[in-house]
Coordinates of C-alpha atoms in Angstrom, one line a residue:
Chain A
X1 CA -6.4 -24.9 -12.9
X2 CA -8.0 -21.4 -13.4
X3 CA -9.8 -21.1 -16.7
X4 CA -9.0 -18.5 -19.2
X5 CA -12.3 -16.8 -18.4
X6 CA -11.5 -16.6 -14.7
X7 CA -8.1 -15.0 -15.4
X8 CA -9.7 -12.5 -17.8
X9 CA -12.3 -11.6 -15.2
X10 CA -9.7 -10.9 -12.6
X11 CA -7.5 -9.0 -15.0
X12 CA -10.4 -6.8 -15.9
X13 CA -11.2 -6.1 -12.2
X14 CA -7.5 -5.3 -11.7
X15 CA -7.5 -3.0 -14.8
X16 CA -4.6 -4.9 -16.4
X17 CA -4.6 -5.9 -20.0
X18 CA -2.9 -9.2 -20.6
X19 CA -1.6 -10.8 -23.8
X20 CA -2.7 -14.3 -24.8
X21 CA 0.7 -15.5 -23.7
X22 CA 0.4 -13.8 -20.3
X23 CA -3.0 -15.3 -19.7
X24 CA -1.7 -18.8 -20.2
X25 CA 1.3 -18.1 -17.9
X26 CA -1.0 -16.5 -15.3
X27 CA -3.4 -19.5 -15.3
X28 CA -0.5 -21.7 -14.4
X29 CA 1.2 -19.4 -11.9
X30 CA -1.9 -18.3 -10.0
X31 CA -3.2 -21.9 -9.9
X32 CA 0.1 -23.1 -8.3
X33 CA -0.1 -20.4 -5.6
X34 CA -3.8 -21.0 -5.0
X35 CA -3.1 -24.7 -4.6
X36 CA -0.5 -23.8 -2.0
X37 CA -3.1 -21.8 -0.1
X38 CA -5.0 -25.1 0.5
X39 CA -2.6 -25.4 3.4
X40 CA -4.8 -23.0 5.3
X41 CA -7.7 -25.5 5.3
X42 CA -5.9 -27.3 8.1
X43 CA -6.9 -24.4 10.4
X44 CA -10.5 -24.2 11.5
X45 CA -12.0 -20.7 11.3
X46 CA -13.4 -20.8 14.8
X47 CA -10.0 -21.1 16.3
X48 CA -9.2 -17.4 16.0
X49 CA -10.5 -13.9 15.8
X50 CA -9.0 -10.7 14.5
X51 CA -7.9 -9.2 17.8
X52 CA -4.3 -9.9 17.2
X53 CA -3.7 -7.6 14.3
X54 CA -0.7 -5.5 15.1
X55 CA -2.1 -2.0 14.9
X56 CA -3.8 -1.2 18.2
X57 CA -2.5 2.4 18.6
X58 CA -3.7 3.8 15.3
X59 CA -4.6 7.4 15.5
X60 CA -6.2 8.8 12.5
X61 CA -5.7 12.4 11.5
X62 CA -8.6 14.7 10.8
X63 CA -9.9 14.7 7.3
X64 CA -8.7 18.2 6.3
X65 CA -6.7 19.9 3.7
X66 CA -3.2 20.6 5.0
X67 CA -1.4 23.6 3.5
X68 CA 1.5 22.5 1.4
X69 CA 4.7 24.4 0.6
X70 CA 4.8 26.7 -2.4
X71 CA 5.3 25.0 -5.7
X72 CA 4.1 21.6 -4.5
X73 CA 0.9 21.6 -6.7
X74 CA 3.0 22.6 -9.7
X75 CA 5.4 19.7 -9.1
X76 CA 2.5 17.3 -8.8
X77 CA 0.8 18.5 -11.9
X78 CA 4.1 18.4 -13.8
X79 CA 4.3 14.7 -13.0
X80 CA 1.0 14.0 -14.8
X81 CA 1.3 12.8 -18.4
X82 CA -1.5 15.2 -19.6
X83 CA -2.2 18.6 -18.3
X84 CA -3.9 21.8 -19.3
X85 CA -2.8 25.0 -17.5
X86 CA -2.8 24.4 -13.8
X87 CA -4.8 21.2 -14.1
X88 CA -4.4 17.5 -14.7
X89 CA -6.2 16.6 -17.9
X90 CA -8.4 13.5 -17.8
X91 CA -10.7 11.7 -20.3
X92 CA -14.4 12.5 -20.4
X93 CA -16.0 10.1 -18.0
X94 CA -19.6 10.6 -19.0
Chain B
X1 CA 41.4 6.1 2.0
X2 CA 40.4 2.6 3.1
X3 CA 36.7 2.7 2.6
X4 CA 36.1 -0.8 3.8
X5 CA 37.3 0.1 7.3
X6 CA 35.1 3.2 7.7
X7 CA 32.2 3.3 10.1
X8 CA 29.9 6.1 11.0
X9 CA 31.8 6.8 14.1
X10 CA 35.2 6.7 12.3
X11 CA 33.9 9.2 9.7
X12 CA 32.5 11.4 12.5
X13 CA 35.9 11.4 14.3
X14 CA 37.8 11.9 11.1
X15 CA 35.7 14.9 10.2
X16 CA 36.0 16.3 13.7
X17 CA 39.8 15.9 13.6
X18 CA 40.0 17.3 10.1
X19 CA 41.7 14.1 8.9
X20 CA 39.5 14.4 5.8
X21 CA 36.5 16.4 4.6
X22 CA 33.1 15.1 3.7
X23 CA 33.8 16.3 0.1
X24 CA 36.9 14.0 0.0
X25 CA 35.0 10.9 1.3
X26 CA 32.1 11.7 -1.0
X27 CA 34.4 11.9 -4.0
X28 CA 36.0 8.6 -3.0
X29 CA 32.6 6.9 -2.8
X30 CA 31.6 8.4 -6.1
X31 CA 34.8 7.0 -7.6
X32 CA 34.0 3.6 -6.2
X33 CA 30.6 3.7 -7.8
X34 CA 32.1 4.8 -11.2
X35 CA 34.6 2.0 -11.0
X36 CA 32.5 -0.9 -9.7
X37 CA 28.9 -0.3 -10.4
X38 CA 29.2 -1.1 -14.1
X39 CA 29.6 -4.7 -13.1
X40 CA 27.4 -4.8 -9.9
X41 CA 24.5 -2.6 -10.9
X42 CA 23.4 -1.5 -7.4
X43 CA 22.3 2.0 -8.4
X44 CA 19.5 3.1 -10.6
X45 CA 20.4 6.8 -10.3
X46 CA 23.6 8.3 -9.0
X47 CA 23.0 11.7 -7.6
X48 CA 26.5 13.1 -8.0
X49 CA 25.6 16.8 -8.1
X50 CA 23.3 16.5 -5.1
X51 CA 26.0 14.5 -3.2
X52 CA 28.7 17.0 -3.8
X53 CA 26.5 19.9 -2.9
X54 CA 25.5 18.2 0.3
X55 CA 29.1 17.3 1.1
X56 CA 30.2 20.9 0.7
X57 CA 27.3 22.0 2.9
X58 CA 28.3 19.5 5.5
X59 CA 31.9 20.6 5.5
X60 CA 30.7 24.2 6.0
X61 CA 28.6 23.1 9.0
X62 CA 31.6 21.1 10.4
X63 CA 34.1 24.0 10.0
X64 CA 31.7 26.3 11.9
X65 CA 30.8 24.3 15.0
X66 CA 32.4 22.2 17.6
X67 CA 29.4 19.9 17.6
X68 CA 27.8 18.6 14.5
X69 CA 25.2 15.7 14.0
X70 CA 26.5 12.2 13.9
X71 CA 25.5 11.6 10.3
X72 CA 26.7 15.0 9.1
X73 CA 28.8 14.4 6.0
X74 CA 28.2 10.6 5.9
X75 CA 27.5 9.2 2.4
X76 CA 24.5 6.9 2.0
X77 CA 22.3 5.3 -0.6
X78 CA 18.5 5.1 -0.7
X79 CA 16.3 2.4 -2.1
X80 CA 14.4 3.7 -5.1
X81 CA 11.0 3.5 -3.5
X82 CA 11.6 6.5 -1.1
X83 CA 11.2 10.0 -2.3
X84 CA 14.1 12.4 -2.5
X85 CA 12.9 15.8 -3.6
X86 CA 13.8 16.6 -7.2
X87 CA 15.3 13.1 -7.8
X88 CA 13.9 10.5 -10.1
X89 CA 12.0 7.8 -8.1
X90 CA 10.9 4.7 -10.0
X91 CA 10.4 1.8 -7.6
X92 CA 12.3 0.0 -10.5
X93 CA 9.0 0.1 -12.5
X94 CA 8.5 1.2 -16.1
X95 CA 5.2 2.8 -15.0
X96 CA 7.3 5.4 -13.0
X97 CA 10.2 5.5 -15.5
X98 CA 10.5 9.3 -15.5
X99 CA 8.8 10.2 -12.3
X100 CA 10.5 12.9 -10.3
X101 CA 9.8 13.1 -6.5
X102 CA 7.9 16.3 -5.6
X103 CA 9.0 16.2 -1.9
X104 CA 11.2 14.4 0.6
X105 CA 10.1 11.3 2.5
X106 CA 10.2 11.9 6.3
X107 CA 13.3 9.6 6.6
X108 CA 15.0 11.7 3.9
X109 CA 14.1 14.9 5.6
X110 CA 15.6 13.6 8.8
X111 CA 18.8 12.5 7.1
X112 CA 19.1 15.9 5.4
X113 CA 18.6 17.7 8.7
X114 CA 21.7 15.8 9.9
X115 CA 23.7 16.9 6.9
X116 CA 23.8 13.4 5.4
X117 CA 25.1 12.9 1.9
X118 CA 22.9 11.1 -0.6
X119 CA 24.9 9.3 -3.3
X120 CA 22.0 7.8 -5.2
X121 CA 19.0 5.6 -5.5
X122 CA 19.4 1.8 -5.4
X123 CA 18.0 -1.0 -7.6
X124 CA 15.2 -3.2 -6.2
X125 CA 12.5 -5.6 -7.3
X126 CA 9.7 -3.7 -8.9
X127 CA 7.6 -2.1 -6.2
X128 CA 9.6 -4.2 -3.7
X129 CA 8.0 -7.4 -4.9
X130 CA 10.6 -10.1 -5.0
X131 CA 13.5 -11.8 -3.3
X132 CA 16.4 -11.4 -5.8
X133 CA 16.1 -7.9 -7.4
X134 CA 15.6 -9.8 -10.7
X135 CA 12.2 -8.2 -11.0
X136 CA 13.7 -4.7 -11.6
X137 CA 12.4 -3.3 -14.9
X138 CA 15.7 -1.7 -15.5
X139 CA 18.7 -3.9 -14.6
X140 CA 20.2 -6.8 -12.7
X141 CA 22.1 -6.3 -9.5
X142 CA 24.9 -8.7 -8.9
X143 CA 26.0 -10.0 -5.5
X144 CA 29.4 -8.2 -4.9
X145 CA 30.7 -11.3 -3.2
X146 CA 30.0 -13.5 -6.2
X147 CA 28.8 -11.9 -9.4
X148 CA 27.0 -15.1 -10.6
X149 CA 24.7 -14.9 -7.6
X150 CA 21.7 -12.6 -6.8
X151 CA 22.1 -10.0 -4.1
X152 CA 18.7 -11.0 -2.6
X153 CA 15.7 -8.6 -2.6
X154 CA 13.8 -6.7 -2.7
X155 CA 16.4 -4.2 -1.3
X156 CA 19.2 -5.9 -3.3
X157 CA 20.8 -2.6 -4.5
X158 CA 20.9 -1.2 -1.0
X159 CA 22.6 -4.3 0.3
X160 CA 25.0 -4.6 -2.6
X161 CA 26.0 -0.9 -2.4
X162 CA 27.0 -1.3 1.3
X163 CA 28.8 -4.7 0.7
X164 CA 30.8 -3.2 -2.2
X165 CA 31.7 -0.1 -0.3
X166 CA 29.7 2.1 -2.6
X167 CA 27.9 3.7 0.3
X168 CA 28.6 3.6 4.0
X169 CA 25.0 2.7 4.8
X170 CA 21.7 2.5 3.0
X171 CA 18.0 2.5 3.6
X172 CA 15.8 -0.3 2.5
X173 CA 12.2 -1.3 3.1
X174 CA 11.0 -4.7 4.5
X175 CA 7.5 -6.1 3.9
X176 CA 8.4 -9.8 4.2
X177 CA 12.1 -9.8 4.6
X178 CA 13.3 -7.3 1.9
X179 CA 15.9 -5.8 4.2
X180 CA 17.0 -8.9 6.1
X181 CA 17.3 -11.4 3.2
X182 CA 19.5 -9.2 1.0
X183 CA 21.6 -8.2 4.0
X184 CA 22.1 -11.9 4.7
X185 CA 23.0 -12.7 1.1
X186 CA 25.5 -9.8 0.9
X187 CA 27.1 -10.2 4.3
X188 CA 25.9 -7.0 5.9
X189 CA 23.6 -6.1 8.8
X190 CA 20.0 -5.2 8.1
X191 CA 17.4 -4.1 10.6
X192 CA 13.6 -4.2 10.3
X193 CA 12.3 -2.3 13.3
X194 CA 9.0 -2.7 15.1
X195 CA 6.1 -1.9 12.8
X196 CA 5.5 1.9 13.0
X197 CA 8.9 2.8 14.5
X198 CA 9.9 4.7 11.4
X199 CA 7.6 7.0 9.4
X200 CA 6.7 5.7 6.0
X201 CA 5.6 9.1 4.7
X202 CA 7.2 9.2 1.2
X203 CA 7.7 5.5 0.9
X204 CA 5.8 4.0 -2.0
X205 CA 3.3 1.8 -0.3
X206 CA 3.3 -1.9 -1.1
X207 CA 1.5 -3.6 1.8
X208 CA 0.6 -1.0 4.4
X209 CA 0.1 -3.3 7.3
X210 CA 3.5 -4.9 6.8
X211 CA 5.9 -2.3 5.2
X212 CA 8.7 -0.9 7.3
X213 CA 11.8 1.2 6.5
X214 CA 15.1 0.3 8.0
X215 CA 18.9 0.6 7.7
X216 CA 21.5 -1.6 6.1
X217 CA 25.1 -1.2 7.3
X218 CA 28.4 -2.9 7.8
X219 CA 27.9 -3.3 11.5
X220 CA 25.2 -3.2 14.2
X221 CA 26.4 0.0 15.8
X222 CA 25.9 1.8 12.4
X223 CA 22.4 0.3 12.1
X224 CA 21.6 1.6 15.5
X225 CA 22.9 5.1 14.8
X226 CA 20.8 5.4 11.7
X227 CA 17.8 3.9 13.4
X228 CA 18.1 6.5 16.2
X229 CA 18.1 9.3 13.6
X230 CA 15.2 8.2 11.4
X231 CA 12.8 6.7 13.9
X232 CA 10.0 8.5 15.7
X233 CA 6.4 9.5 15.5
X234 CA 5.4 11.5 12.5
X235 CA 2.0 13.2 12.1
X236 CA 2.2 12.4 8.4
X237 CA 2.1 8.7 9.0
X238 CA -0.8 7.7 11.4
X239 CA 0.8 4.3 12.0
X240 CA 4.0 5.7 13.3
X241 CA 4.8 5.6 17.0
X242 CA 7.7 6.6 19.3
X243 CA 9.7 3.6 20.3
X244 CA 10.9 3.7 23.9
X245 CA 14.6 4.0 24.6
X246 CA 16.8 1.1 25.7
X247 CA 15.2 0.0 28.9
X248 CA 18.1 -2.3 29.8
X249 CA 21.3 -0.9 28.3
X250 CA 23.4 -3.2 30.4
X251 CA 22.0 -6.5 29.1
X252 CA 24.6 -9.2 29.0
X253 CA 24.4 -12.4 27.1
X254 CA 24.7 -14.4 30.3
X255 CA 21.4 -13.0 31.6
X256 CA 19.6 -13.8 28.4
X257 CA 17.0 -16.4 27.6
X258 CA 17.2 -17.3 23.9
X259 CA 14.4 -19.3 22.1
X260 CA 15.2 -21.5 19.1
X261 CA 12.0 -22.3 17.3
X262 CA 12.0 -25.8 16.1
X263 CA 9.9 -24.9 13.0
X264 CA 12.8 -22.8 11.7
X265 CA 15.2 -25.7 11.2
X266 CA 13.4 -27.5 8.4
X267 CA 14.0 -30.4 6.0
X268 CA 15.3 -29.1 2.8
X269 CA 17.3 -26.2 4.2
X270 CA 21.0 -26.0 3.4
X271 CA 22.8 -28.1 6.0
X272 CA 25.8 -25.7 6.0
X273 CA 23.5 -22.7 6.7
X274 CA 22.0 -24.6 9.6
X275 CA 25.5 -25.5 10.9
X276 CA 26.7 -21.9 10.8
X277 CA 23.6 -20.7 12.7
X278 CA 23.8 -23.4 15.3
X279 CA 27.5 -22.6 15.8
X280 CA 26.7 -19.0 16.4
X281 CA 24.0 -20.0 18.9
X282 CA 26.5 -22.3 20.6
X283 CA 28.9 -19.4 21.0
X284 CA 26.2 -17.3 22.7
X285 CA 25.3 -20.3 24.9
X286 CA 29.0 -20.6 25.9
X287 CA 28.8 -17.0 27.2
X288 CA 26.1 -18.2 29.7
X289 CA 23.0 -17.5 27.8
X290 CA 20.1 -19.9 28.5
X291 CA 19.1 -21.5 25.2
X292 CA 15.8 -23.2 25.0
X293 CA 13.9 -24.9 22.2
X294 CA 10.5 -23.2 21.6
X295 CA 7.6 -23.8 19.2
X296 CA 5.9 -21.3 16.9
X297 CA 3.3 -23.7 15.7
X298 CA 1.7 -21.6 13.1
X299 CA 5.0 -20.7 11.3
X300 CA 4.1 -23.1 8.4
X301 CA 1.3 -20.9 7.4
X302 CA 3.3 -17.6 7.2
X303 CA 4.2 -17.8 3.5
X304 CA 0.6 -18.7 2.5
X305 CA -1.0 -15.8 4.4
X306 CA 1.7 -13.4 3.3
X307 CA 0.8 -14.1 -0.3
X308 CA -2.8 -13.3 0.5
X309 CA -2.4 -10.3 2.7
X310 CA 0.5 -8.5 0.9
X311 CA -1.0 -8.9 -2.7
X312 CA -4.5 -7.9 -1.4
X313 CA -3.1 -4.7 0.1
X314 CA -0.9 -4.1 -3.0
X315 CA -3.8 -4.4 -5.4
X316 CA -5.4 -1.5 -3.6
X317 CA -2.1 0.5 -3.1
X318 CA -1.1 0.1 -6.7
X319 CA -4.5 1.2 -8.1
X320 CA -3.1 4.8 -8.2
X321 CA -0.8 3.9 -11.1
X322 CA -3.5 4.6 -13.6
X323 CA -1.8 6.5 -16.4
X324 CA -3.3 9.8 -15.2
X325 CA -1.3 10.9 -12.2
X326 CA 2.3 9.7 -12.9
X327 CA 4.8 9.1 -15.6
X328 CA 4.1 6.3 -18.1
X329 CA 0.7 6.5 -19.9
X330 CA -0.8 4.9 -22.9
X331 CA -3.1 7.3 -24.6
X332 CA -6.3 5.7 -25.7
X333 CA -9.8 7.0 -26.8
X334 CA -11.7 5.5 -23.8
X335 CA -10.7 6.0 -20.2
X336 CA -11.0 2.3 -19.4
X337 CA -8.5 1.5 -22.2
X338 CA -6.0 4.0 -20.7
X339 CA -6.1 2.1 -17.5
X340 CA -5.9 -1.4 -19.1
X341 CA -3.1 -0.6 -21.5
X342 CA -1.1 1.6 -19.2
X343 CA -1.1 -1.0 -16.5
X344 CA -0.7 -3.9 -18.9
X345 CA 2.4 -2.4 -20.4
X346 CA 3.7 -0.5 -17.4
X347 CA 3.8 -3.2 -14.8
X348 CA 6.3 -6.2 -14.9
X349 CA 5.2 -9.8 -14.7
X350 CA 5.6 -10.2 -10.9
X351 CA 3.7 -7.0 -10.1
X352 CA 0.9 -8.1 -12.4
X353 CA 0.9 -11.6 -10.8
X354 CA 0.5 -10.0 -7.3
X355 CA -2.1 -7.5 -8.2
X356 CA -4.1 -10.4 -9.9
X357 CA -3.6 -12.6 -6.8
X358 CA -4.7 -9.8 -4.5
X359 CA -7.7 -8.9 -6.7
X360 CA -8.7 -12.6 -6.6
X361 CA -8.4 -12.9 -2.9
X362 CA -10.5 -9.8 -2.3
X363 CA -13.1 -10.6 -4.9
X364 CA -16.6 -11.5 -4.0
X365 CA -17.1 -15.1 -3.1
X366 CA -13.4 -15.6 -2.1
X367 CA -12.9 -13.0 0.5
X368 CA -13.9 -15.2 3.5
X369 CA -11.8 -18.1 2.3
X370 CA -8.7 -16.1 1.6
X371 CA -8.4 -12.6 3.1
X372 CA -10.4 -13.1 6.2
X373 CA -8.8 -16.5 6.9
X374 CA -5.4 -15.0 6.4
X375 CA -6.0 -12.2 8.9
X376 CA -7.2 -14.8 11.4
X377 CA -4.1 -16.9 11.0
X378 CA -2.0 -13.8 11.2
X379 CA -3.4 -13.2 14.7
X380 CA -2.5 -16.8 15.6
X381 CA 1.1 -16.2 14.5
X382 CA 1.2 -13.1 16.6
X383 CA -0.2 -15.1 19.5
X384 CA 2.6 -17.7 19.0
X385 CA 5.2 -15.0 19.5
X386 CA 3.5 -13.6 22.6
X387 CA 3.4 -17.1 24.1
X388 CA 7.1 -17.6 23.3
X389 CA 8.2 -14.3 24.7
X390 CA 6.7 -15.3 28.1
X391 CA 9.5 -17.8 28.3
X392 CA 12.4 -16.2 26.4
X393 CA 13.8 -12.7 25.8
X394 CA 14.9 -13.1 22.2
X395 CA 14.4 -15.6 19.4
X396 CA 17.3 -16.7 17.2
X397 CA 16.7 -18.2 13.7
X398 CA 18.4 -18.5 10.3
X399 CA 17.5 -15.6 8.0
X400 CA 17.1 -17.8 4.9
X401 CA 17.1 -21.5 4.1
X402 CA 20.0 -21.1 1.7
X403 CA 22.9 -18.8 0.8
X404 CA 22.5 -16.4 -2.2
X405 CA 21.3 -18.4 -5.2
X406 CA 22.2 -18.1 -8.9
X407 CA 20.4 -15.9 -11.4
X408 CA 17.4 -17.6 -12.9
X409 CA 17.4 -20.4 -10.4
X410 CA 14.1 -19.4 -8.9
X411 CA 12.9 -16.8 -11.3
X412 CA 10.8 -19.1 -13.4
X413 CA 8.9 -20.6 -10.5
X414 CA 7.2 -17.9 -8.4
X415 CA 6.3 -20.3 -5.6
X416 CA 9.9 -21.4 -5.0
X417 CA 10.9 -17.8 -4.9
X418 CA 8.1 -17.1 -2.4
X419 CA 9.4 -19.9 -0.2
X420 CA 12.8 -18.2 0.2
X421 CA 11.2 -15.7 2.6
X422 CA 9.9 -18.5 4.9
X423 CA 11.9 -17.4 8.0
X424 CA 11.5 -13.6 7.6
X425 CA 7.8 -13.1 7.0
X426 CA 6.5 -13.9 10.5
X427 CA 8.2 -10.9 12.0
X428 CA 6.3 -8.6 9.6
X429 CA 3.1 -10.5 10.3
X430 CA 3.5 -9.9 14.1
X431 CA 5.0 -6.4 13.7
X432 CA 8.2 -7.4 15.6
X433 CA 11.7 -6.0 15.4
X434 CA 14.2 -8.3 13.7
X435 CA 17.7 -8.0 12.6
X436 CA 19.9 -10.0 10.1
X437 CA 23.6 -10.2 10.8
X438 CA 26.4 -12.2 9.3
X439 CA 27.4 -15.3 11.3
X440 CA 29.6 -17.3 9.0
X441 CA 30.1 -18.6 5.5
X442 CA 28.9 -21.5 3.4
X443 CA 30.4 -22.1 -0.1
X444 CA 32.2 -18.8 0.4
X445 CA 29.0 -17.0 0.7
X446 CA 27.6 -15.3 3.9
X447 CA 25.1 -16.9 6.2
X448 CA 22.8 -14.7 8.2
X449 CA 21.6 -15.0 11.8
X450 CA 18.2 -13.5 12.6
X451 CA 17.4 -12.1 16.0
X452 CA 13.7 -11.3 16.7
X453 CA 12.6 -9.3 19.7
X454 CA 9.4 -8.3 21.4
X455 CA 7.4 -5.5 20.0
X456 CA 9.1 -2.1 20.9
X457 CA 12.2 -3.9 22.1
X458 CA 14.2 -2.5 19.1
X459 CA 17.1 -1.3 21.2
X460 CA 17.4 -4.6 23.0
X461 CA 17.6 -6.4 19.7
X462 CA 20.3 -4.0 18.6
X463 CA 22.1 -4.4 21.9
X464 CA 22.0 -8.2 21.8
X465 CA 23.1 -8.2 18.1
X466 CA 26.1 -6.1 18.9
X467 CA 27.1 -8.5 21.7
X468 CA 26.7 -11.5 19.3
X469 CA 28.7 -9.6 16.6
X470 CA 31.8 -9.7 18.8
X471 CA 31.6 -13.5 19.0
X472 CA 30.9 -14.6 15.5

């Protein structure tokens, strides 16, 4: 079974705070699913490559700013929990 | 007005002949919702004002012209992970509790261009993660055919709305069976097209290499009509592609080679479900179709790799719910605490579990054993289908191992819930079109038949399904 420390480490990477109770449940649930993944050990890695992935026709658009209809930026800013004027407000990151 | 007998073409004819107006049918559907949804719980938001405004606009369009689009004035419901401009869109998550969509998804834009009427947004498992709609942060949806049973999921509200005549058709999304399984549980038709056939611009991403939008409706013809309207290439979704038209519109069952994968009739599946599916296959065989047993040898790995690939992609896609851009936010002194607390409190247990699982699978030291391995097995599953389709035209399988289960039956054990998608996941892994259609009943609950076709054979799948529909 996954240790409490392992669960805490993943939770931190995932940026999710868990309660003590959630950590215990997560240890059990994740371990059960990871055990189930052992099924995959039956297949040797050399048997296959990645050529079969379904997207072969992918066409990427240019990395450019596409003009948006009037009012779009206001709507997007409005959805943010904290704003100042015409900007989304964030915490100091330095 | 007998709503249960209505179809898209009947509404279209009725509107054309002035038997009724879109306003009248819309009012009737809204009345049904007001009467029934208290006990069923299919809708998270009922967009009454929008629906009435759209219905009036549709009636105006109809009164002016001789020809009007096929979905003009037709009332529908939309899963709550697709954006409708100005309408709340939550993905059934607390983290988006008060989020209002700033624009229309491409599918919504296409429906609106037709003059379609949007009745509301339907309940679902949070961020489409689940198979029973029990993972909604807001409410339970009950199966209209038996209120003690789940409607399936994740598009449970969309399936229940159609089954209870609270919408003529609905849109759902399918990442591992989320259209087909609830369609099967509620006794309606649900179509997951070829990967890329329908633009996902404005669909909240869960697992981008698997997600696909599709219709749920009372019959195959209605699914086809909606599919024709909403499919097509879209420059706003680089994975979208134009699906070729029906290359063989005269296909008859007697010319068909049908494959029955032996791996899809497993120990532990409900015997009555198996019997119903086999009876449906027999009826098709009696029409002259050639039925052959085939093997899809890597099927047993589908659920395992799904729960590596989908959570891995989800852990990246859901990183954007950070307490800064959308809705719910926990204000803290330090930025890192804003993230930790917002996500800790905003996501429900299943979403947290999947993000954790995905983060684990992608983390250093485990990537090769999990994610890379899963991608390799995925290509083996795809290869299995390619081999099978050299011998057969279509593959028939059950949609689920059981009929709709009871509330709470699987909710406490995530793995048993995951295994309920065992027959639907492979079509997403291989990007193939697959439909779920009712083919009988067990314990008074509907059983679904799944028809899987070759990539881009969407219209053939729909064609064959409509022929089978007449027999079962």
